[in-house]
Coordinates of C-alpha atoms in Angstrom, one line a residue:
Chain A
M1 CA 16.7 7.3 25.6
T2 CA 19.1 9.9 24.3
G3 CA 21.2 7.2 22.8
Y4 CA 18.1 5.8 21.1
L5 CA 17.1 9.2 19.8
I6 CA 20.6 9.9 18.4
R7 CA 20.7 6.5 16.7
R8 CA 17.2 7.0 15.3
V9 CA 18.0 10.5 14.0
L10 CA 21.3 9.3 12.4
Q11 CA 19.4 6.4 10.8
S12 CA 16.8 8.9 9.3
I13 CA 19.6 11.0 7.9
V14 CA 21.0 7.9 6.1
V15 CA 17.5 7.1 4.8
L16 CA 17.1 10.7 3.7
F17 CA 20.4 10.4 1.8
L18 CA 19.2 7.2 0.1
V19 CA 15.9 8.9 -0.8
T20 CA 17.8 11.6 -2.6
V21 CA 20.0 8.9 -4.3
I22 CA 16.9 7.1 -5.5
V23 CA 15.4 10.3 -6.9
F24 CA 18.8 11.1 -8.5
I25 CA 18.8 7.7 -10.2
L26 CA 15.2 8.3 -11.4
L27 CA 16.4 11.6 -12.8
H28 CA 19.0 9.7 -14.9
L29 CA 16.5 7.0 -15.9
L30 CA 14.6 9.7 -17.9
P31 CA 14.4 9.0 -21.6
G32 CA 17.3 10.7 -23.3
G33 CA 18.7 11.9 -20.0
P34 CA 17.6 14.9 -17.9
A35 CA 18.3 17.6 -20.6
R36 CA 16.2 15.9 -23.3
A37 CA 13.4 15.2 -20.8
I38 CA 13.3 18.7 -19.5
L39 CA 13.9 20.7 -22.7
G40 CA 11.6 18.5 -24.8
T41 CA 12.1 16.5 -28.0
R42 CA 12.7 19.6 -30.2
A43 CA 15.7 20.8 -28.3
T44 CA 18.8 21.2 -30.5
P45 CA 22.1 19.5 -29.5
A46 CA 23.6 22.9 -28.8
Q47 CA 20.7 23.7 -26.3
I48 CA 21.2 20.4 -24.7
A49 CA 25.0 20.9 -24.3
L50 CA 24.3 24.4 -22.8
F51 CA 21.8 23.0 -20.4
N52 CA 24.1 20.2 -19.4
K53 CA 26.9 22.7 -18.8
Q54 CA 24.8 25.1 -16.8
N55 CA 23.3 22.4 -14.6
G56 CA 26.5 20.5 -14.2
Y57 CA 25.3 17.4 -16.1
D58 CA 28.6 17.2 -17.9
L59 CA 30.4 16.4 -14.7
P60 CA 31.1 12.9 -13.4
W61 CA 28.3 11.3 -11.4
P62 CA 29.3 12.0 -7.9
A63 CA 30.0 15.7 -8.7
Q64 CA 26.6 15.9 -10.5
Y65 CA 25.0 14.6 -7.3
G66 CA 26.9 17.2 -5.3
V67 CA 25.7 20.0 -7.6
W68 CA 22.1 18.7 -7.5
I69 CA 22.0 18.4 -3.7
N70 CA 23.5 21.8 -3.3
Q71 CA 20.7 23.2 -5.4
L72 CA 18.1 21.3 -3.3
I73 CA 19.5 22.7 -0.1
R74 CA 19.1 26.2 -1.5
G75 CA 15.4 25.4 -2.2
N76 CA 15.9 25.1 -5.9
F77 CA 13.8 22.0 -6.8
G78 CA 13.9 22.7 -10.5
F79 CA 11.7 24.7 -12.9
S80 CA 8.6 23.4 -14.7
I81 CA 8.8 24.7 -18.2
K82 CA 5.3 23.4 -18.9
L83 CA 3.7 25.4 -16.0
N84 CA 6.2 28.2 -16.2
Q85 CA 6.7 28.1 -12.4
S86 CA 9.4 26.9 -10.1
V87 CA 8.7 23.5 -8.5
A88 CA 9.4 25.0 -5.1
S89 CA 6.5 27.5 -5.6
L90 CA 4.3 24.7 -6.8
I91 CA 5.0 22.7 -3.7
A92 CA 4.4 25.7 -1.5
N93 CA 1.0 26.2 -3.1
R94 CA -0.1 22.6 -3.3
L95 CA 1.4 21.0 -0.1
P96 CA -0.9 22.8 2.4
K97 CA -4.0 21.8 0.4
T98 CA -2.9 18.2 0.4
L99 CA -2.1 18.4 4.1
V100 CA -5.7 19.7 4.8
L101 CA -7.0 16.4 3.2
T102 CA -4.5 14.1 4.8
V103 CA -4.5 15.6 8.3
L104 CA -8.3 15.9 8.5
S105 CA -8.9 12.3 7.3
T106 CA -6.2 10.8 9.5
V107 CA -7.5 12.6 12.6
I108 CA -11.1 11.5 11.9
A109 CA -9.9 8.0 11.1
V110 CA -8.1 7.7 14.5
I111 CA -11.1 9.1 16.3
V112 CA -13.4 6.6 14.7
A113 CA -11.1 3.6 14.6
V114 CA -10.1 3.5 18.3
P115 CA -13.6 3.2 19.7
L116 CA -14.3 0.6 17.0
G117 CA -11.2 -1.4 18.0
V118 CA -12.3 -1.2 21.7
L119 CA -15.8 -2.4 20.8
Q120 CA -14.4 -5.3 18.7
A121 CA -11.9 -6.4 21.3
A122 CA -14.5 -6.2 24.1
R123 CA -17.0 -8.3 22.0
R124 CA -14.4 -10.5 20.3
N125 CA -15.9 -13.4 18.4
K126 CA -19.4 -12.1 18.9
P127 CA -21.7 -11.0 16.0
S128 CA -20.8 -7.3 16.3
D129 CA -17.1 -8.1 16.1
Y130 CA -17.7 -10.3 13.0
V131 CA -19.8 -7.6 11.3
L132 CA -17.2 -4.9 11.9
T133 CA -14.3 -7.2 10.9
G134 CA -16.1 -8.0 7.7
A135 CA -16.8 -4.3 7.0
S136 CA -13.2 -3.3 7.6
F137 CA -12.1 -6.1 5.2
I138 CA -14.5 -4.9 2.6
F139 CA -13.4 -1.2 2.9
Y140 CA -9.8 -2.2 2.9
S141 CA -10.3 -4.3 -0.2
T142 CA -12.1 -1.6 -2.2
P143 CA -10.0 0.4 -4.5
T144 CA -9.9 4.0 -3.3
F145 CA -11.1 5.4 -6.6
F146 CA -14.0 3.0 -6.7
L147 CA -15.0 4.0 -3.2
G148 CA -14.7 7.7 -4.1
L149 CA -16.9 7.2 -7.1
L150 CA -19.5 5.2 -5.3
L151 CA -19.8 8.1 -2.8
I152 CA -20.1 10.5 -5.8
I153 CA -22.7 8.4 -7.4
W154 CA -24.8 7.9 -4.2
F155 CA -24.4 11.2 -2.4
A156 CA -23.7 13.7 -5.1
I157 CA -25.5 12.5 -8.1
G158 CA -28.2 10.4 -6.4
L159 CA -29.1 12.3 -3.3
G160 CA -27.5 15.7 -4.2
W161 CA -26.3 16.2 -0.6
F162 CA -22.7 17.2 -1.5
P163 CA -21.0 18.6 -4.6
P164 CA -19.3 15.9 -6.7
E165 CA -16.2 18.1 -7.0
A166 CA -13.8 19.3 -4.3
P167 CA -13.4 23.0 -3.6
Q168 CA -11.3 24.7 -6.3
G169 CA -9.7 27.6 -4.4
S170 CA -6.3 28.7 -5.3
T171 CA -5.1 29.1 -1.8
F172 CA -5.7 26.7 1.0
L173 CA -7.8 29.1 3.0
Q174 CA -10.2 29.3 0.0
I175 CA -10.4 25.5 0.2
L176 CA -11.5 25.7 3.8
E177 CA -14.3 28.1 2.9
D178 CA -16.2 25.4 1.2
P179 CA -16.5 22.7 3.9
K180 CA -19.3 20.9 2.0
G181 CA -17.1 20.1 -0.9
L182 CA -14.5 18.6 1.4
V183 CA -16.9 16.0 2.9
L184 CA -16.7 13.4 0.1
P185 CA -13.0 13.5 -0.5
V186 CA -12.3 13.4 3.3
A187 CA -14.8 10.6 3.8
T188 CA -13.2 8.5 1.0
L189 CA -9.8 8.7 2.6
T190 CA -11.1 8.2 6.1
L191 CA -13.1 5.1 5.3
V192 CA -10.0 3.3 3.8
T193 CA -7.8 4.4 6.7
V194 CA -10.4 3.5 9.4
A195 CA -10.5 0.0 8.0
L196 CA -6.8 -0.5 8.7
F197 CA -6.5 1.4 11.9
S198 CA -9.5 -0.3 13.6
R199 CA -8.1 -3.7 12.8
Y200 CA -4.8 -2.7 14.2
A201 CA -6.4 -1.2 17.3
R202 CA -8.4 -4.4 17.9
S203 CA -5.3 -6.6 17.8
S204 CA -3.3 -4.2 19.9
I205 CA -6.0 -4.2 22.6
M206 CA -6.4 -7.9 22.5
D207 CA -2.6 -8.3 22.9
N208 CA -2.8 -6.2 26.0
L209 CA -5.9 -7.9 27.5
V210 CA -3.9 -11.1 28.3
E211 CA -1.1 -9.2 30.0
D212 CA -0.4 -9.6 33.7
Y213 CA -1.2 -6.1 34.7
V214 CA -4.8 -6.7 33.4
R215 CA -5.1 -9.6 35.8
T216 CA -3.7 -7.5 38.6
A217 CA -6.3 -4.8 37.9
R218 CA -9.1 -7.3 37.8
A219 CA -7.9 -8.9 41.0
K220 CA -8.0 -5.5 42.7
G221 CA -11.6 -5.4 41.7
A222 CA -11.6 -3.0 38.8
G223 CA -14.6 -3.4 36.5
E224 CA -14.3 -4.3 32.9
G225 CA -14.9 -0.6 31.8
R226 CA -12.1 0.6 34.1
V227 CA -9.7 -2.1 33.0
M228 CA -10.4 -1.3 29.4
F229 CA -10.2 2.5 29.5
K230 CA -7.9 3.2 32.4
H231 CA -5.4 0.4 31.9
V232 CA -5.5 -1.3 28.5
L233 CA -6.4 1.6 26.2
R234 CA -3.4 3.7 27.3
N235 CA -1.0 0.9 26.6
A236 CA -2.7 -0.3 23.4
L237 CA -2.8 3.2 21.8
I238 CA 1.0 3.8 21.9
P239 CA 1.7 1.5 18.9
I240 CA -0.8 3.6 17.0
A241 CA 1.9 6.3 16.9
T242 CA 4.2 4.0 15.0
L243 CA 1.3 2.9 12.7
L244 CA 0.7 6.6 11.9
G245 CA 4.3 7.0 10.8
L246 CA 4.2 3.8 8.8
S247 CA 1.0 4.7 7.0
L248 CA 2.2 8.0 5.7
P249 CA 3.3 6.6 2.3
G250 CA 0.0 4.8 2.0
I251 CA -1.9 7.9 2.9
F252 CA 0.0 9.9 0.3
S253 CA -0.8 7.3 -2.3
G254 CA -4.5 7.3 -1.3
T255 CA -4.5 11.1 -1.5
L256 CA -3.1 11.0 -5.0
I257 CA -6.1 8.8 -6.1
T258 CA -8.6 10.7 -4.1
E259 CA -7.4 14.1 -5.5
S260 CA -7.7 12.8 -9.0
V261 CA -11.2 11.4 -8.4
F262 CA -12.5 14.6 -6.9
N263 CA -10.4 17.0 -8.9
Y264 CA -9.0 18.4 -5.7
P265 CA -6.2 20.8 -6.5
G266 CA -3.5 19.3 -4.3
M267 CA -0.1 17.7 -4.9
G268 CA -1.4 14.3 -5.9
L269 CA -3.6 15.8 -8.7
L270 CA -0.7 17.9 -10.0
F271 CA 1.6 14.9 -9.8
W272 CA -0.9 12.9 -11.9
N273 CA -1.3 15.7 -14.4
S274 CA 2.4 16.0 -14.7
T275 CA 2.7 12.3 -15.6
Q276 CA 0.3 13.0 -18.5
D277 CA 2.5 16.0 -19.6
Q278 CA 5.7 14.2 -18.8
D279 CA 6.7 17.3 -16.7
Y280 CA 9.7 15.6 -15.1
P281 CA 10.9 18.5 -12.8
V282 CA 7.6 18.4 -11.0
L283 CA 7.5 14.6 -10.8
L284 CA 11.0 14.5 -9.3
G285 CA 10.5 17.4 -6.9
F286 CA 7.2 16.0 -5.6
T287 CA 8.6 12.5 -5.3
L288 CA 11.5 13.9 -3.2
I289 CA 9.3 16.0 -1.0
V290 CA 6.9 13.2 -0.3
G291 CA 9.8 10.9 0.5
V292 CA 11.3 13.4 2.9
A293 CA 7.9 14.0 4.5
T294 CA 7.6 10.3 5.1
V295 CA 11.0 9.9 6.7
V296 CA 10.5 12.9 9.0
G297 CA 7.0 11.6 9.8
S298 CA 8.2 8.2 10.8
L299 CA 11.0 9.7 12.8
L300 CA 8.5 11.9 14.7
A301 CA 6.2 8.9 15.3
D302 CA 9.1 6.8 16.7
I303 CA 10.2 9.7 19.0
A304 CA 6.6 10.0 20.2
Y305 CA 6.5 6.3 20.8
A306 CA 9.7 6.4 22.9
V307 CA 8.5 9.5 24.9
L308 CA 5.1 7.9 25.5
D309 CA 6.2 4.4 26.5
P310 CA 8.8 4.1 29.2
R311 CA 9.3 0.4 28.4
V312 CA 10.6 1.3 25.0
R313 CA 13.1 3.7 26.5
Y314 CA 14.2 1.0 28.9
V315 CA 14.6 -1.7 26.2
L316 CA 16.3 0.5 23.7
T317 CA 19.0 2.2 25.8
Chain B
M1 CA -2.1 1.2 1.5
T2 CA -0.5 -2.1 1.8
L3 CA -1.5 -4.5 4.4
S4 CA 1.6 -6.6 3.8
N5 CA 3.8 -3.7 5.0
Y6 CA 1.9 -3.4 8.2
E7 CA 2.3 -7.1 8.7
A8 CA 6.0 -6.6 8.3
A9 CA 6.0 -3.9 10.9
Q10 CA 4.0 -5.5 13.6
T11 CA 4.8 -9.2 13.4
E12 CA 7.0 -10.6 16.0
P13 CA 8.1 -14.1 15.1
A14 CA 6.2 -16.6 17.1
N15 CA 8.6 -18.3 19.4
V16 CA 6.3 -21.1 20.3
P17 CA 6.9 -24.6 18.7
L18 CA 4.1 -26.0 16.6
T19 CA 2.7 -28.6 18.9
L20 CA -0.8 -29.9 19.8
E21 CA -1.9 -30.5 23.4
S22 CA -0.3 -33.9 23.4
G23 CA 3.0 -32.3 22.6
K24 CA 3.3 -34.1 19.3
P25 CA 4.6 -31.8 16.5
V26 CA 2.3 -31.5 13.5
G27 CA 3.1 -30.8 10.0
L28 CA 2.4 -27.3 8.6
L29 CA 0.3 -28.8 5.9
R30 CA -2.0 -30.7 8.3
R31 CA -2.3 -27.7 10.6
G32 CA -3.2 -25.6 7.6
V33 CA -5.8 -28.0 6.4
E34 CA -7.3 -28.1 9.9
V35 CA -7.5 -24.4 10.3
F36 CA -9.0 -23.9 6.8
A37 CA -11.6 -26.5 7.5
E38 CA -12.7 -24.6 10.7
N39 CA -12.4 -21.2 9.2
K40 CA -15.5 -20.6 7.0
L41 CA -14.4 -17.2 5.8
A42 CA -11.2 -18.7 4.4
L43 CA -13.2 -21.5 2.7
A44 CA -15.4 -18.9 1.2
G45 CA -12.3 -17.0 0.0
V46 CA -11.0 -20.1 -1.7
A47 CA -14.4 -20.7 -3.3
V48 CA -14.6 -17.1 -4.6
I49 CA -11.1 -17.3 -6.1
V50 CA -11.8 -20.7 -7.8
V51 CA -15.0 -19.3 -9.2
F52 CA -13.3 -16.2 -10.6
L53 CA -10.4 -18.3 -12.1
L54 CA -12.9 -20.5 -13.9
F55 CA -15.0 -17.5 -15.0
C56 CA -12.0 -15.6 -16.4
F57 CA -10.0 -18.4 -17.9
I58 CA -12.5 -21.1 -18.8
G59 CA -15.5 -18.8 -19.3
P60 CA -14.3 -17.4 -22.7
L61 CA -14.2 -21.0 -24.1
F62 CA -18.0 -21.2 -23.7
Y63 CA -19.0 -17.6 -24.0
H64 CA -17.6 -16.3 -27.3
T65 CA -17.4 -12.5 -27.7
D66 CA -15.4 -10.3 -29.9
Q67 CA -13.0 -8.4 -27.6
I68 CA -10.7 -7.1 -30.4
H69 CA -12.9 -5.1 -32.8
T70 CA -14.9 -2.1 -31.6
N71 CA -18.5 -2.0 -32.7
L72 CA -19.8 1.6 -32.7
L73 CA -23.3 0.5 -33.6
N74 CA -23.6 -1.4 -30.3
V75 CA -22.3 1.1 -27.8
T76 CA -23.7 1.3 -24.2
M77 CA -26.5 -1.1 -24.7
R78 CA -28.6 -2.0 -21.6
P79 CA -28.2 -5.5 -20.2
G80 CA -30.5 -8.1 -21.9
G81 CA -30.8 -10.2 -25.0
A82 CA -27.5 -11.1 -26.6
H83 CA -25.6 -9.1 -24.0
P84 CA -26.4 -10.3 -20.4
L85 CA -24.4 -7.4 -19.0
G86 CA -24.9 -4.9 -21.8
T87 CA -22.1 -3.4 -23.9
D88 CA -19.5 -0.7 -23.1
G89 CA -18.7 2.6 -24.8
S90 CA -16.8 0.9 -27.5
G91 CA -19.4 -1.7 -28.2
Y92 CA -17.6 -4.6 -26.4
D93 CA -19.8 -7.2 -24.7
Q94 CA -19.4 -6.3 -21.0
L95 CA -19.6 -9.9 -19.7
G96 CA -17.0 -11.1 -22.1
R97 CA -14.9 -8.0 -21.2
L98 CA -15.1 -8.9 -17.5
M99 CA -13.5 -12.3 -18.3
V100 CA -10.7 -10.8 -20.4
G101 CA -10.1 -8.0 -18.0
G102 CA -10.1 -10.4 -15.1
Q103 CA -7.4 -12.5 -16.8
T104 CA -5.1 -9.4 -16.9
S105 CA -5.9 -8.4 -13.3
L106 CA -5.4 -11.9 -11.9
E107 CA -2.3 -12.8 -14.0
V108 CA -0.5 -9.5 -13.2
G109 CA -1.6 -9.5 -9.6
I110 CA -0.5 -13.0 -8.9
A111 CA 2.7 -12.9 -10.9
A112 CA 3.8 -9.6 -9.4
A113 CA 3.1 -10.9 -5.9
V114 CA 5.1 -14.1 -6.6
L115 CA 8.0 -12.1 -8.0
A116 CA 8.0 -9.6 -5.2
T117 CA 7.8 -12.4 -2.6
F118 CA 10.7 -14.2 -4.2
F119 CA 12.9 -11.2 -4.4
G120 CA 11.9 -9.9 -1.0
T121 CA 12.6 -13.3 0.6
L122 CA 16.0 -13.5 -0.9
W123 CA 16.9 -9.9 0.1
G124 CA 15.6 -10.3 3.7
A125 CA 17.1 -13.8 4.2
I126 CA 20.5 -12.7 3.1
S127 CA 20.3 -9.5 5.1
G128 CA 19.2 -11.2 8.3
Y129 CA 21.6 -14.1 8.0
L130 CA 24.7 -12.0 7.2
G131 CA 23.9 -9.4 9.9
G132 CA 26.4 -6.6 10.7
W133 CA 26.9 -3.7 8.4
I134 CA 25.8 -5.5 5.3
D135 CA 22.5 -6.0 7.0
A136 CA 22.4 -2.3 8.0
I137 CA 23.0 -1.1 4.5
M138 CA 20.5 -3.6 2.9
M139 CA 17.8 -2.5 5.3
R140 CA 18.4 1.2 4.9
I141 CA 18.0 0.7 1.2
V142 CA 14.6 -0.9 1.9
D143 CA 13.7 2.0 4.2
G144 CA 14.7 4.6 1.6
L145 CA 12.5 2.9 -1.0
L146 CA 9.6 2.5 1.4
A147 CA 9.7 6.2 2.2
I148 CA 8.6 7.0 -1.4
P149 CA 4.9 6.2 -1.7
A150 CA 4.6 3.3 -4.1
L151 CA 2.0 5.0 -6.3
F152 CA 4.4 8.0 -7.0
L153 CA 7.2 5.7 -7.9
L154 CA 4.8 3.6 -10.1
L155 CA 3.4 6.6 -11.9
F156 CA 6.9 7.9 -12.5
L157 CA 8.1 4.5 -13.8
A158 CA 5.0 4.2 -16.0
T159 CA 5.9 7.5 -17.7
I160 CA 9.3 6.2 -18.7
V161 CA 8.3 2.8 -20.1
T162 CA 5.5 1.8 -22.4
T163 CA 3.3 -0.6 -20.4
S164 CA 2.7 -4.2 -21.3
K165 CA 1.7 -7.1 -19.1
T166 CA 5.3 -8.0 -18.4
I167 CA 6.3 -4.5 -17.6
L168 CA 3.3 -4.1 -15.3
I169 CA 4.3 -7.2 -13.4
V170 CA 7.9 -6.1 -13.0
V171 CA 7.1 -2.6 -12.1
I172 CA 4.5 -3.6 -9.4
A173 CA 6.9 -6.2 -8.1
L174 CA 9.6 -3.6 -7.9
V175 CA 7.6 -1.5 -5.4
S176 CA 6.1 -4.3 -3.4
W177 CA 9.0 -6.5 -2.3
L178 CA 10.0 -4.2 0.5
G179 CA 7.5 -5.4 3.1
T180 CA 8.4 -9.0 2.5
A181 CA 12.1 -8.2 2.8
R182 CA 11.6 -6.6 6.2
L183 CA 9.5 -9.5 7.4
V184 CA 11.8 -12.2 6.3
R185 CA 14.8 -10.4 7.7
G186 CA 13.1 -10.3 11.1
E187 CA 12.3 -14.0 10.8
S188 CA 15.8 -15.0 9.8
L189 CA 17.4 -12.8 12.5
S190 CA 15.4 -14.7 15.1
L191 CA 15.8 -18.2 13.5
R192 CA 19.6 -17.7 13.2
V193 CA 20.2 -17.9 16.9
R194 CA 17.8 -20.8 17.6
E195 CA 19.3 -23.9 19.1
Y196 CA 18.8 -26.2 16.1
V197 CA 20.6 -23.7 13.8
Q198 CA 23.4 -23.5 16.4
A199 CA 23.5 -27.3 16.5
V200 CA 24.0 -27.4 12.7
K201 CA 27.0 -25.1 13.1
V202 CA 28.4 -27.1 15.9
M203 CA 28.1 -30.3 13.9
G204 CA 30.1 -28.6 11.1
G205 CA 27.2 -27.7 8.8
G206 CA 27.9 -24.7 6.5
G207 CA 25.9 -21.5 6.2
T208 CA 24.2 -22.6 3.0
R209 CA 22.9 -25.7 4.7
A210 CA 21.7 -23.8 7.7
V211 CA 19.8 -21.3 5.5
L212 CA 18.3 -23.9 3.0
R213 CA 17.6 -26.8 5.3
H214 CA 16.7 -25.1 8.6
I215 CA 16.0 -21.4 8.3
A216 CA 14.1 -21.3 5.0
P217 CA 11.6 -24.1 5.9
N218 CA 10.8 -22.4 9.2
A219 CA 10.2 -19.1 7.6
V220 CA 7.9 -20.6 4.9
G221 CA 4.7 -20.0 6.9
T222 CA 5.5 -16.3 7.3
I223 CA 6.4 -16.0 3.6
M224 CA 3.2 -17.7 2.4
V225 CA 1.0 -15.5 4.5
N226 CA 2.8 -12.5 3.3
A227 CA 2.5 -13.7 -0.3
T228 CA -1.2 -14.0 0.0
F229 CA -1.6 -10.4 1.2
Q230 CA 0.8 -9.4 -1.6
V231 CA -1.6 -10.8 -4.2
A232 CA -4.5 -8.8 -2.7
D233 CA -2.4 -5.6 -2.7
A234 CA -1.1 -6.2 -6.2
I235 CA -4.6 -6.6 -7.6
L236 CA -5.5 -3.3 -6.0
T237 CA -2.4 -1.7 -7.5
V238 CA -3.2 -3.0 -11.0
A239 CA -6.7 -1.5 -10.6
A240 CA -5.4 1.8 -9.4
L241 CA -3.0 2.0 -12.3
G242 CA -5.8 1.0 -14.7
Y243 CA -7.9 3.8 -13.2
L244 CA -5.0 6.3 -13.7
G245 CA -4.8 5.3 -17.3
L246 CA -1.5 3.4 -17.0
S247 CA -2.7 0.0 -17.7
I248 CA -2.0 -2.1 -20.9
P249 CA -3.1 -0.5 -24.1
P250 CA -6.5 -1.4 -25.7
P251 CA -8.1 -3.6 -26.9
A252 CA -6.6 -5.5 -23.9
T253 CA -7.9 -4.3 -20.6
D254 CA -8.1 -5.0 -16.9
W255 CA -10.8 -4.5 -14.3
G256 CA -9.4 -1.2 -13.2
G257 CA -9.3 0.1 -16.8
M258 CA -12.9 -1.1 -17.3
L259 CA -14.0 0.8 -14.2
S260 CA -12.1 3.8 -15.4
T261 CA -13.9 3.9 -18.8
G262 CA -17.2 3.0 -17.1
L263 CA -17.0 6.0 -14.8
Q264 CA -17.4 8.4 -17.7
Y265 CA -21.0 7.2 -17.7
A266 CA -21.5 7.5 -14.0
A267 CA -23.6 10.7 -14.4
V268 CA -26.0 9.0 -16.9
G269 CA -26.5 6.0 -14.7
Y270 CA -25.0 3.2 -16.8
W271 CA -24.6 1.0 -13.8
W272 CA -23.6 -2.1 -15.7
L273 CA -20.3 -0.5 -16.7
I274 CA -19.4 0.4 -13.1
Y275 CA -20.7 -2.2 -10.6
P276 CA -19.5 -5.5 -12.3
P277 CA -15.8 -4.7 -12.5
G278 CA -15.8 -2.9 -9.2
I279 CA -17.5 -5.7 -7.3
A280 CA -15.2 -8.2 -9.0
I281 CA -12.1 -6.4 -7.7
V282 CA -13.6 -6.1 -4.2
L283 CA -14.6 -9.8 -4.1
V284 CA -11.3 -11.1 -5.3
V285 CA -9.2 -8.9 -3.0
V286 CA -11.4 -9.7 0.1
A287 CA -11.1 -13.4 -0.8
F288 CA -7.3 -13.2 -0.8
N289 CA -7.3 -11.2 2.4
F290 CA -9.5 -13.8 4.1
I291 CA -7.2 -16.6 3.1
G292 CA -4.2 -14.7 4.2
D293 CA -5.8 -14.0 7.6
A294 CA -6.7 -17.7 8.0
M295 CA -3.2 -18.8 7.0
R296 CA -1.7 -16.4 9.6
D297 CA -3.8 -18.1 12.2
A298 CA -2.7 -21.5 11.0
F299 CA 1.0 -20.7 11.2
E300 CA 1.1 -18.6 14.3
V301 CA 0.3 -20.5 17.4
R302 CA 0.7 -17.3 19.4
L303 CA -2.5 -15.9 17.9
Q304 CA -4.3 -19.1 17.9
R305 CA -4.4 -19.7 21.6
R306 CA -6.6 -16.7 22.1

């Protein structure tokens, strides 16, 4: 167990290092180099030279990377000239709002998807299974922005139940003050995620239903309900932990789209606006933060997996 | 967002030989045909894709519309008369635009998926076959790239380059080969120690022969299933980029771009600008997912016995 954890943590550190290398490469892919991209097209050669000197861009590549990483560790993610704000403060302001959206929708998705998976596995190859499978395929195959807009057209414009725009508070507490505005964005993200999770839950439960311990439980006279909820579900749910870790990048991508559909003032919307403005410090800082969040998230998911499932511990050590 | 990545994460290679009850091995092709014939959803999927391919690529030969010049006298006309699906905000005939847009979506989606599958297969096969620290490094690179959400990477790349069909294909392939690489690596790791591969080595066969003649053919099923899901994902990605305004420049368009312009008219209820491209995307993506699902059943006996 400890050996596995140590190995897994070391692996994550390597991946984190690679994430920073990838972002560092992106930084140098910028048109005209980082100085030109950050100072703009009207910067004079003298300004560019000064910028390069100040930020260490005149050093050889490995040294540049060192300078850059050193800045990152001190919390200096760069400065957005276009927004006149440091990227770190932008992240501090936007990340909690995005987390409201992602955490809410992921939690709801798990709560909805697991019973659906149970139902489908219990009634496999019966009409209700087919209907739910078909529905999850359709939701999964619908572009997130199309789904969001359909919800706006039907429930905001048509029925007028919810506002078409997300709450516009400047802090994340202000966002929570307007729960009605959160309904449609959260619903959009939830529907897409439920489609994936319920399919996964279904196949995970069905994998477990053919195991020997299920036969043992039945032989002891346990009813189908008891077999499902006391025996199978506990085993089948553990892989969901890994799935959660793995879905993080997808959820972040989905959040980006959802935020731009509902004008939700989170990281995704700012990221998209920054691509329009070519505000590279913001783009790089956010890419890095999202990458780090994903690595840490998958690590936590894997640790949870190992803690929850003794068999994993046994196999891996 | 990508089903293919989940596939990569959860698939354990099936260690059961492909045999029928009589014990006689059957060809992958025959088994595939059998499963498809039984699986009505997969048949429906194939039908949908054939219809859309005909509609997008053959349709314009019979239904002539001007998709180059805007016509500001004809904007947002209701369906009917000369325009069965009305016209959009620039005066383009919506039905004709659906065909042209579909060409981009399908071409880019399929080409990106093929490119991603090819590169991912190569990367995964090499990584799995070589093993050791080369494998470790190659897979950590995949992990690092997977950690950054594809859409963030795509948007970033799209700000650096001017988009064209080719660029779109390359950029989408660049962020989608990772799942395939993981999957194929897993497959080649498990195939490498199988008896028949060992036998090749004992008989003096080289590494290239083992990979090309024995490992690759046995991984084909997995790769094809993955490729099908890749197409579905790539079409969704093209649509998402189109929505975010990063598709190819006008007058060319794709279904995502059409939706994005149509959505400006959501509040005034011009449904013909929204539903046709939206439903087209959903139908095609569902169809590819159905086919992928059926193919997985065809290739994996482990799942079939249930």
